[in-house]
Coordinates of C-alpha atoms in Angstrom, one line a residue:
M1 CA -6.8 -29.3 3.9
G2 CA -3.6 -27.7 5.1
I3 CA 0.0 -28.9 5.3
E4 CA -0.7 -30.8 8.6
S5 CA -3.5 -32.7 6.8
M6 CA -1.2 -33.5 3.9
R7 CA 1.3 -34.9 6.3
K8 CA -1.3 -37.3 7.6
L9 CA -1.5 -38.8 4.0
K10 CA 2.2 -39.8 4.1
P11 CA 1.6 -43.2 5.7
L12 CA -0.8 -43.9 2.9
L13 CA 1.6 -43.1 0.0
H14 CA 2.2 -46.7 -0.9
L15 CA -1.5 -47.4 -0.9
L16 CA -2.7 -44.3 -2.8
L17 CA -0.1 -44.3 -5.5
P18 CA -0.9 -47.9 -6.8
L19 CA -4.7 -47.3 -6.3
C20 CA -4.5 -44.2 -8.5
A21 CA -2.7 -46.2 -11.2
H22 CA -5.4 -48.9 -10.9
W23 CA -8.3 -46.5 -11.2
I24 CA -6.6 -44.7 -14.2
A25 CA -6.0 -48.1 -15.9
E26 CA -9.7 -49.1 -15.5
E27 CA -11.2 -45.8 -16.5
M28 CA -9.2 -45.3 -19.7
T29 CA -10.8 -48.5 -21.2
V30 CA -14.4 -47.4 -20.6
S31 CA -14.9 -45.2 -23.6
V32 CA -13.1 -47.5 -26.1
L33 CA -14.9 -50.7 -24.9
V34 CA -18.1 -49.7 -26.6
D35 CA -16.3 -49.5 -30.0
V36 CA -14.4 -52.8 -29.4
T37 CA -17.5 -54.8 -28.3
T38 CA -19.7 -53.3 -31.0
S39 CA -17.1 -54.0 -33.7
A40 CA -16.6 -57.6 -32.6
L41 CA -20.2 -58.6 -31.9
C42 CA -22.0 -56.5 -34.6
P43 CA -19.4 -55.7 -37.3
G44 CA -20.3 -52.9 -39.6
Q45 CA -23.3 -51.7 -37.4
S46 CA -23.6 -48.7 -35.1
T47 CA -26.2 -50.4 -32.9
C48 CA -25.4 -53.7 -31.1
S49 CA -28.3 -55.2 -29.2
E50 CA -26.2 -58.2 -28.2
A51 CA -23.6 -56.0 -26.5
I52 CA -26.4 -54.1 -24.6
Y53 CA -28.0 -57.4 -23.4
I54 CA -24.6 -58.8 -22.3
N55 CA -23.9 -55.6 -20.3
G56 CA -27.3 -55.8 -18.7
V57 CA -26.8 -59.5 -17.8
Q58 CA -23.3 -58.8 -16.5
Q59 CA -24.6 -56.0 -14.2
T60 CA -27.4 -58.2 -12.8
I61 CA -25.1 -61.1 -12.1
V62 CA -22.5 -58.9 -10.5
G63 CA -25.1 -57.2 -8.3
I64 CA -26.4 -60.6 -7.0
F65 CA -23.0 -62.1 -6.2
K66 CA -21.5 -58.9 -4.9
M67 CA -24.0 -58.7 -2.0
I68 CA -22.6 -62.1 -0.9
V69 CA -18.9 -61.7 -1.7
L70 CA -18.3 -58.2 -0.3
P71 CA -19.0 -59.1 3.3
I72 CA -16.9 -62.3 3.1
L73 CA -14.0 -60.4 1.6
G74 CA -14.3 -57.8 4.4
Q75 CA -14.1 -60.5 7.1
L76 CA -11.2 -62.2 5.3
A77 CA -9.4 -58.8 5.3
D78 CA -9.9 -58.6 9.1
E79 CA -8.6 -62.2 9.6
Y80 CA -5.8 -62.6 7.1
G81 CA -4.8 -58.9 6.7
R82 CA -5.5 -56.0 4.3
K83 CA -2.5 -56.5 2.0
P84 CA -3.3 -60.1 0.7
L85 CA -6.9 -59.2 0.0
L86 CA -5.8 -56.0 -1.8
L87 CA -3.3 -57.9 -3.9
I88 CA -6.0 -60.4 -4.9
T89 CA -8.7 -57.9 -5.8
V90 CA -6.5 -55.5 -7.8
S91 CA -5.0 -58.4 -9.8
T92 CA -8.4 -59.7 -11.1
T93 CA -8.6 -57.1 -13.9
I94 CA -5.2 -58.0 -15.6
I95 CA -6.3 -61.1 -17.5
P96 CA -9.6 -59.7 -19.0
F97 CA -7.9 -56.6 -20.4
G98 CA -4.9 -58.8 -21.4
L99 CA -7.2 -60.8 -23.6
L100 CA -8.3 -57.7 -25.5
T101 CA -4.6 -56.7 -25.9
I102 CA -4.0 -60.0 -27.7
N103 CA -7.1 -60.1 -29.9
K104 CA -10.4 -58.3 -30.2
S105 CA -12.3 -61.0 -32.1
R106 CA -15.8 -62.2 -31.1
E107 CA -14.4 -65.2 -29.2
F108 CA -12.0 -63.1 -27.2
V109 CA -14.7 -60.5 -26.4
Y110 CA -16.9 -63.3 -25.1
A111 CA -14.0 -64.6 -22.9
Y112 CA -13.4 -61.0 -21.8
Y113 CA -17.1 -60.6 -20.6
V114 CA -16.9 -63.9 -18.6
L115 CA -13.6 -63.0 -16.9
R116 CA -14.6 -59.4 -16.4
T117 CA -17.8 -60.5 -14.7
I118 CA -15.8 -62.6 -12.2
S119 CA -13.4 -59.7 -11.8
F120 CA -16.3 -57.3 -11.0
I121 CA -17.7 -59.7 -8.4
I122 CA -14.4 -59.9 -6.6
S123 CA -13.1 -56.3 -7.0
Q124 CA -16.0 -53.9 -7.5
G125 CA -16.5 -52.1 -4.2
S126 CA -14.2 -54.3 -2.2
I127 CA -11.0 -52.5 -3.3
F128 CA -12.4 -49.2 -2.0
C129 CA -13.8 -50.7 1.2
I130 CA -10.5 -52.5 2.1
S131 CA -8.5 -49.4 1.2
V132 CA -10.7 -47.3 3.6
A133 CA -10.1 -49.9 6.3
Y134 CA -6.4 -49.8 5.7
A135 CA -6.5 -46.0 6.0
A136 CA -8.5 -46.3 9.3
D137 CA -5.8 -48.6 10.6
V138 CA -3.0 -46.0 10.2
V139 CA -4.9 -42.6 10.6
E140 CA -6.1 -41.2 13.9
E141 CA -9.9 -41.2 14.3
N142 CA -10.3 -37.5 14.4
S143 CA -8.4 -37.2 11.1
R144 CA -10.2 -39.9 9.1
A145 CA -12.9 -37.8 7.6
G146 CA -10.4 -35.5 5.9
V147 CA -8.3 -38.4 4.7
F148 CA -11.4 -40.2 3.3
S149 CA -12.3 -37.1 1.4
W150 CA -8.9 -37.1 -0.2
I151 CA -9.3 -40.7 -1.2
T152 CA -12.6 -40.0 -2.9
G153 CA -11.1 -36.9 -4.5
L154 CA -8.1 -38.9 -5.9
F155 CA -10.7 -41.5 -7.1
S156 CA -12.4 -38.8 -9.2
A157 CA -9.1 -37.2 -10.3
S158 CA -7.9 -40.6 -11.5
H159 CA -11.0 -41.1 -13.6
V160 CA -10.5 -37.7 -15.2
L161 CA -6.8 -38.6 -16.0
G162 CA -7.9 -41.9 -17.4
N163 CA -10.3 -40.3 -19.7
V164 CA -7.7 -37.8 -20.8
L165 CA -5.4 -40.6 -21.7
A166 CA -8.2 -42.4 -23.6
R167 CA -9.0 -39.2 -25.5
F168 CA -5.5 -38.7 -26.9
L169 CA -4.0 -42.2 -27.0
P170 CA -4.4 -44.2 -30.2
V171 CA -6.9 -47.1 -29.8
G172 CA -4.2 -49.7 -30.4
Y173 CA -2.2 -48.5 -27.4
I174 CA -5.0 -48.0 -24.8
F175 CA -5.3 -51.6 -23.6
Q176 CA -1.5 -52.1 -23.7
V177 CA -1.0 -49.1 -21.4
S178 CA -3.9 -50.2 -19.2
V179 CA -2.5 -53.7 -18.7
G180 CA 1.0 -52.3 -18.0
L181 CA -0.5 -50.1 -15.2
L182 CA -2.6 -53.0 -13.9
I183 CA 0.5 -55.2 -13.6
F184 CA 2.5 -52.4 -11.9
V185 CA -0.2 -52.1 -9.1
P186 CA 0.2 -55.5 -7.4
V187 CA 4.0 -55.6 -8.0
Y188 CA 4.3 -52.2 -6.3
M189 CA 2.0 -53.2 -3.4
S190 CA 3.8 -56.5 -2.8
L191 CA 7.1 -54.6 -2.6
F192 CA 6.2 -51.5 -0.6
L193 CA 2.8 -51.8 1.1
A194 CA 3.1 -52.6 4.8
E195 CA 0.5 -54.8 6.5
T196 CA -1.5 -53.1 9.2
V197 CA -3.3 -56.2 10.7
T198 CA -1.7 -59.1 12.5
P199 CA -3.1 -62.2 10.8
K200 CA -4.7 -64.7 13.1
T201 CA -2.6 -67.7 14.0
E202 CA -3.5 -71.2 12.9
E203 CA -4.8 -71.9 16.4
N204 CA -7.3 -69.0 16.0
R205 CA -8.3 -70.5 12.6
S206 CA -9.3 -73.8 14.1
L207 CA -12.9 -73.6 12.9
T208 CA -13.6 -75.7 9.8
L209 CA -14.5 -74.0 6.5
K210 CA -18.1 -75.1 6.9
S211 CA -18.2 -73.6 10.4
N212 CA -16.8 -70.3 9.1
V213 CA -19.3 -70.2 6.3
L214 CA -22.2 -70.9 8.6
K215 CA -21.0 -68.3 11.1
I216 CA -20.7 -65.7 8.4
V217 CA -24.2 -66.5 7.1
Q218 CA -25.7 -66.3 10.6
E219 CA -23.9 -63.0 11.3
R220 CA -25.2 -61.5 8.0
Y221 CA -28.7 -62.6 8.7
N222 CA -28.7 -61.1 12.2
S223 CA -27.1 -57.9 10.9
M224 CA -29.6 -57.5 8.1
R225 CA -32.6 -58.2 10.4
Y226 CA -31.4 -55.6 12.9
A227 CA -30.6 -53.0 10.1
A228 CA -34.1 -53.5 8.6
N229 CA -35.7 -52.9 12.0
L230 CA -33.5 -49.8 12.5
V231 CA -34.4 -48.3 9.1
T232 CA -38.1 -49.1 9.2
S233 CA -38.5 -47.6 12.7
S234 CA -37.0 -44.3 11.6
P235 CA -39.1 -42.0 9.3
T236 CA -35.9 -40.3 8.2
L237 CA -34.0 -43.5 7.3
K238 CA -37.1 -45.1 5.7
C239 CA -37.6 -42.0 3.4
I240 CA -34.0 -41.7 2.4
S241 CA -33.9 -45.5 1.6
L242 CA -36.8 -45.0 -0.8
V243 CA -35.1 -42.0 -2.3
S244 CA -31.9 -44.0 -2.8
F245 CA -33.7 -47.0 -4.3
F246 CA -35.6 -45.0 -7.0
Y247 CA -32.6 -42.8 -7.8
E248 CA -30.3 -45.8 -8.2
L249 CA -32.9 -47.6 -10.2
G250 CA -33.0 -44.8 -12.8
M251 CA -29.4 -43.7 -12.8
S252 CA -27.8 -47.2 -12.9
G253 CA -30.1 -48.1 -15.8
I254 CA -29.0 -45.0 -17.7
S255 CA -25.4 -45.7 -17.0
S256 CA -25.7 -49.3 -18.3
V257 CA -26.9 -48.3 -21.8
L258 CA -25.9 -44.6 -22.2
L259 CA -22.7 -45.0 -24.3
Y260 CA -24.3 -47.6 -26.6
Y261 CA -27.3 -45.2 -27.1
L262 CA -25.0 -42.3 -28.0
K263 CA -23.1 -44.4 -30.5
S264 CA -26.2 -45.5 -32.2
A265 CA -28.0 -42.1 -32.1
F266 CA -25.1 -39.8 -33.0
G267 CA -22.2 -42.1 -34.0
F268 CA -20.1 -41.1 -31.0
N269 CA -16.7 -42.8 -30.6
K270 CA -14.2 -43.1 -27.9
N271 CA -13.1 -39.4 -28.3
Q272 CA -16.6 -38.1 -27.6
F273 CA -17.2 -40.6 -24.8
S274 CA -13.9 -39.5 -23.1
E275 CA -14.9 -35.8 -23.4
L276 CA -18.3 -36.5 -21.8
L277 CA -16.8 -38.5 -19.0
M278 CA -14.1 -35.9 -18.4
M279 CA -16.8 -33.2 -18.0
V280 CA -18.6 -35.2 -15.4
G281 CA -15.3 -36.1 -13.6
V282 CA -14.0 -32.6 -13.4
G283 CA -17.4 -31.4 -12.3
S284 CA -17.6 -34.0 -9.5
I285 CA -14.2 -33.0 -8.2
V286 CA -15.1 -29.3 -8.0
S287 CA -18.6 -29.8 -6.6
Q288 CA -17.7 -32.4 -3.9
I289 CA -14.5 -30.8 -2.7
V290 CA -15.2 -27.1 -3.2
V291 CA -18.9 -26.4 -3.7
L292 CA -20.5 -28.8 -1.2
P293 CA -18.6 -27.6 1.9
L294 CA -19.6 -24.0 1.1
I295 CA -23.3 -24.5 0.4
N296 CA -24.1 -27.2 3.0
P297 CA -24.2 -24.7 6.0
L298 CA -26.5 -22.4 3.9
F299 CA -29.1 -24.8 2.5
G300 CA -28.8 -28.0 4.5
E301 CA -28.8 -31.6 3.3
K302 CA -32.5 -31.8 2.2
M303 CA -32.3 -28.8 -0.1
I304 CA -29.1 -29.9 -1.6
L305 CA -30.5 -33.4 -2.2
C306 CA -33.6 -32.0 -3.9
M307 CA -31.5 -29.7 -6.1
A308 CA -29.3 -32.6 -7.1
L309 CA -32.2 -34.9 -7.9
L310 CA -33.8 -32.1 -10.0
S311 CA -30.5 -31.8 -11.8
S312 CA -30.5 -35.6 -12.4
I313 CA -34.0 -35.4 -13.9
A314 CA -32.8 -32.7 -16.3
Y315 CA -29.7 -34.8 -17.1
A316 CA -31.8 -37.8 -18.0
M317 CA -34.5 -35.9 -20.0
L318 CA -31.9 -34.0 -22.1
Y319 CA -30.2 -37.3 -23.0
G320 CA -33.5 -39.0 -23.8
L321 CA -34.7 -36.1 -26.0
A322 CA -31.3 -35.2 -27.5
W323 CA -32.0 -33.8 -30.9
A324 CA -28.4 -32.8 -31.9
P325 CA -24.9 -34.0 -31.1
W326 CA -24.2 -31.0 -28.8
V327 CA -27.1 -31.8 -26.5
P328 CA -25.3 -34.7 -24.7
Y329 CA -22.6 -32.2 -23.7
L330 CA -25.2 -29.9 -22.2
S331 CA -26.7 -32.8 -20.4
A332 CA -23.3 -33.9 -19.0
S333 CA -22.8 -30.4 -17.5
F334 CA -25.6 -31.2 -15.0
G335 CA -23.2 -33.8 -13.6
V336 CA -21.7 -31.0 -11.6
I337 CA -24.9 -30.8 -9.5
Y338 CA -26.4 -34.3 -9.6
I339 CA -23.2 -35.8 -8.3
L340 CA -24.1 -34.3 -4.9
V341 CA -27.0 -36.8 -4.5
K342 CA -24.6 -39.4 -3.0
P343 CA -22.8 -37.2 -0.4
S344 CA -26.0 -35.6 0.7
T345 CA -27.6 -39.0 1.1
Y346 CA -24.8 -40.2 3.3
A347 CA -25.1 -37.0 5.4
V348 CA -28.9 -37.6 5.9
I349 CA -28.3 -41.2 6.9
S350 CA -25.6 -40.1 9.3
K351 CA -27.9 -37.6 11.0
G352 CA -30.7 -40.1 11.2
A353 CA -28.8 -42.8 13.0
L354 CA -27.1 -43.1 16.4
S355 CA -23.3 -43.2 16.3
A356 CA -23.4 -46.9 17.2
D357 CA -25.7 -47.6 14.3
Q358 CA -23.9 -45.6 11.5
G359 CA -22.4 -48.7 9.8
K360 CA -25.7 -50.6 10.0
A361 CA -27.7 -47.7 8.5
Q362 CA -25.2 -46.9 5.7
G363 CA -24.9 -50.6 4.9
F364 CA -28.6 -51.2 4.7
V365 CA -29.1 -48.3 2.3
A366 CA -26.1 -49.5 0.2
G367 CA -27.9 -52.9 0.0
V368 CA -31.1 -51.1 -1.2
Q369 CA -29.0 -49.4 -3.9
A370 CA -27.5 -52.7 -4.9
I371 CA -30.9 -54.3 -5.4
A372 CA -31.9 -51.3 -7.6
S373 CA -28.8 -51.6 -9.7
L374 CA -29.3 -55.3 -10.4
L375 CA -33.0 -54.8 -11.3
S376 CA -32.6 -51.9 -13.7
P377 CA -30.9 -53.7 -16.6
I378 CA -33.8 -56.2 -16.7
V379 CA -36.0 -53.4 -18.1
M380 CA -33.4 -51.0 -19.6
S381 CA -31.6 -53.5 -21.8
P382 CA -34.5 -54.8 -23.8
L383 CA -36.3 -51.4 -23.9
T384 CA -33.2 -49.6 -25.2
T385 CA -32.6 -52.3 -27.8
W386 CA -36.2 -52.1 -29.0
F387 CA -36.2 -48.3 -29.5
L388 CA -32.7 -48.4 -31.2
S389 CA -34.0 -51.0 -33.7
R390 CA -36.1 -50.5 -36.8
D391 CA -39.0 -52.1 -35.1
A392 CA -39.5 -49.3 -32.6
P393 CA -43.2 -48.2 -32.3
F394 CA -42.2 -44.6 -32.7
N395 CA -39.1 -42.6 -33.3
C396 CA -37.6 -41.8 -29.9
K397 CA -34.2 -43.6 -29.5
G398 CA -33.8 -42.3 -26.0
F399 CA -37.2 -43.5 -24.8
S400 CA -35.7 -45.9 -22.2
I401 CA -33.7 -43.0 -20.7
L402 CA -36.9 -40.9 -20.4
C403 CA -38.5 -43.8 -18.6
A404 CA -35.6 -44.0 -16.2
S405 CA -36.0 -40.3 -15.5
L406 CA -39.4 -41.1 -14.1
C407 CA -37.6 -43.0 -11.3
M408 CA -35.7 -39.9 -10.4
V409 CA -39.0 -37.9 -10.4
V410 CA -40.3 -40.4 -7.8
A411 CA -37.1 -40.0 -5.8
L412 CA -37.6 -36.3 -5.8
C413 CA -41.2 -36.6 -4.6
Y414 CA -40.0 -38.7 -1.6
A415 CA -37.1 -36.3 -1.0
S416 CA -39.5 -33.4 -0.8
T417 CA -41.3 -35.1 2.1
L418 CA -38.0 -35.9 3.9
K419 CA -37.7 -34.7 7.5
V420 CA -34.2 -34.9 8.8
E421 CA -34.7 -35.7 12.5
A422 CA -32.3 -36.7 15.2
P423 CA -32.5 -40.5 16.0
R424 CA -34.5 -41.7 18.9
E425 CA -33.1 -44.2 21.4
R426 CA -33.3 -47.8 20.4
A427 CA -36.9 -49.1 20.7
F428 CA -36.0 -52.7 20.1
D429 CA -33.5 -55.1 21.5
E430 CA -30.2 -55.8 19.9
N431 CA -28.1 -59.0 20.3
A432 CA -25.0 -57.1 21.3
E433 CA -22.6 -59.9 20.5
N434 CA -23.6 -61.0 17.0
I435 CA -26.2 -58.6 15.6
E436 CA -23.6 -56.6 13.7
A437 CA -20.3 -58.3 12.9
P438 CA -18.2 -55.5 11.3
L439 CA -17.2 -56.0 7.8
L440 CA -14.0 -54.0 8.2
T441 CA -12.6 -52.8 11.4

């Protein structure tokens, strides 16, 4: 992006600055949380089955409720304004991390998990969606794609910076710094962030709460029914939905247990975790902002998707078969390539749907991914715990990760049959008024 594109980010300064602080604050705690929860729940042990199970249950609960809460928060942002919803969602993380600043005992860790689950339900995904809607309010339509790429780039850069801070800060200061940044975010937004939506008047809010809820449920049902028809009637969208489901089923399962596996198998601590996460973060910035725009015209979305899926299989198998502490670093290097699965998937969906159906198609595939992410811990948590324990049937601590890699193999098989075709005209009727109520306009 040139100087002119940079100028277009100026109206978003008071949004992007606190968002970067929020993402840094959350990411810097990821690597140390494994040590904190293991020490509190399983003192003196390198493997903690209880922590693995709790993380799996948390991911499943969040996945179930997020599919309900996210559309509602989107509609509330349209009705009451972006700023109030952003203030609510970014504030939910303060209390959970604040508890661990006060005490890291078993009771406080349990309380952290409960409050963090509620926080995830409210904020995970919604902060990014509402922020994108805010950007769409203030940026011209022909400039939005470039601005959105900057937002995702800043998201990756913030994760890298968060892991750098986690790597070099003493453990005792990580949660204190994180909470300080998390408190700064809503204070800064309340003082400097301008509202972009005119909230509806009381006269326009005359519907009762029950009527509003029933209206939202009806709109969601109509929207999902139409989106399902849209995807199943298109070979391209049907195939990419299956690719997304199996990829997310494997990758989300790996992500939910990976750090606990590395701690048990190799004794990794927050320093090694931070280094691995930094490698993936730096690689994702380079590959998405520099590499992808260069290779996309040469190879096309299907070839890039297949290469990225092949890289994700190598990533999973190296972790699962890791025989020395340096192997996870080799595995993490494949993150530079497998990170391209998501943008290439979005591109395929975009090419396979009409312009009027873009939101419906992207939203349906996102729902498919959400289902996969809430199913994977049901299998991965007990399987990982079993093979990390002394009761494992054979010595392969990463066996659950190898099983997850099979899901990526299935995704690659479907991707190899993918035909990226232009969409046909609608072959079924659409209720133009209510079939797709936009989540964020």
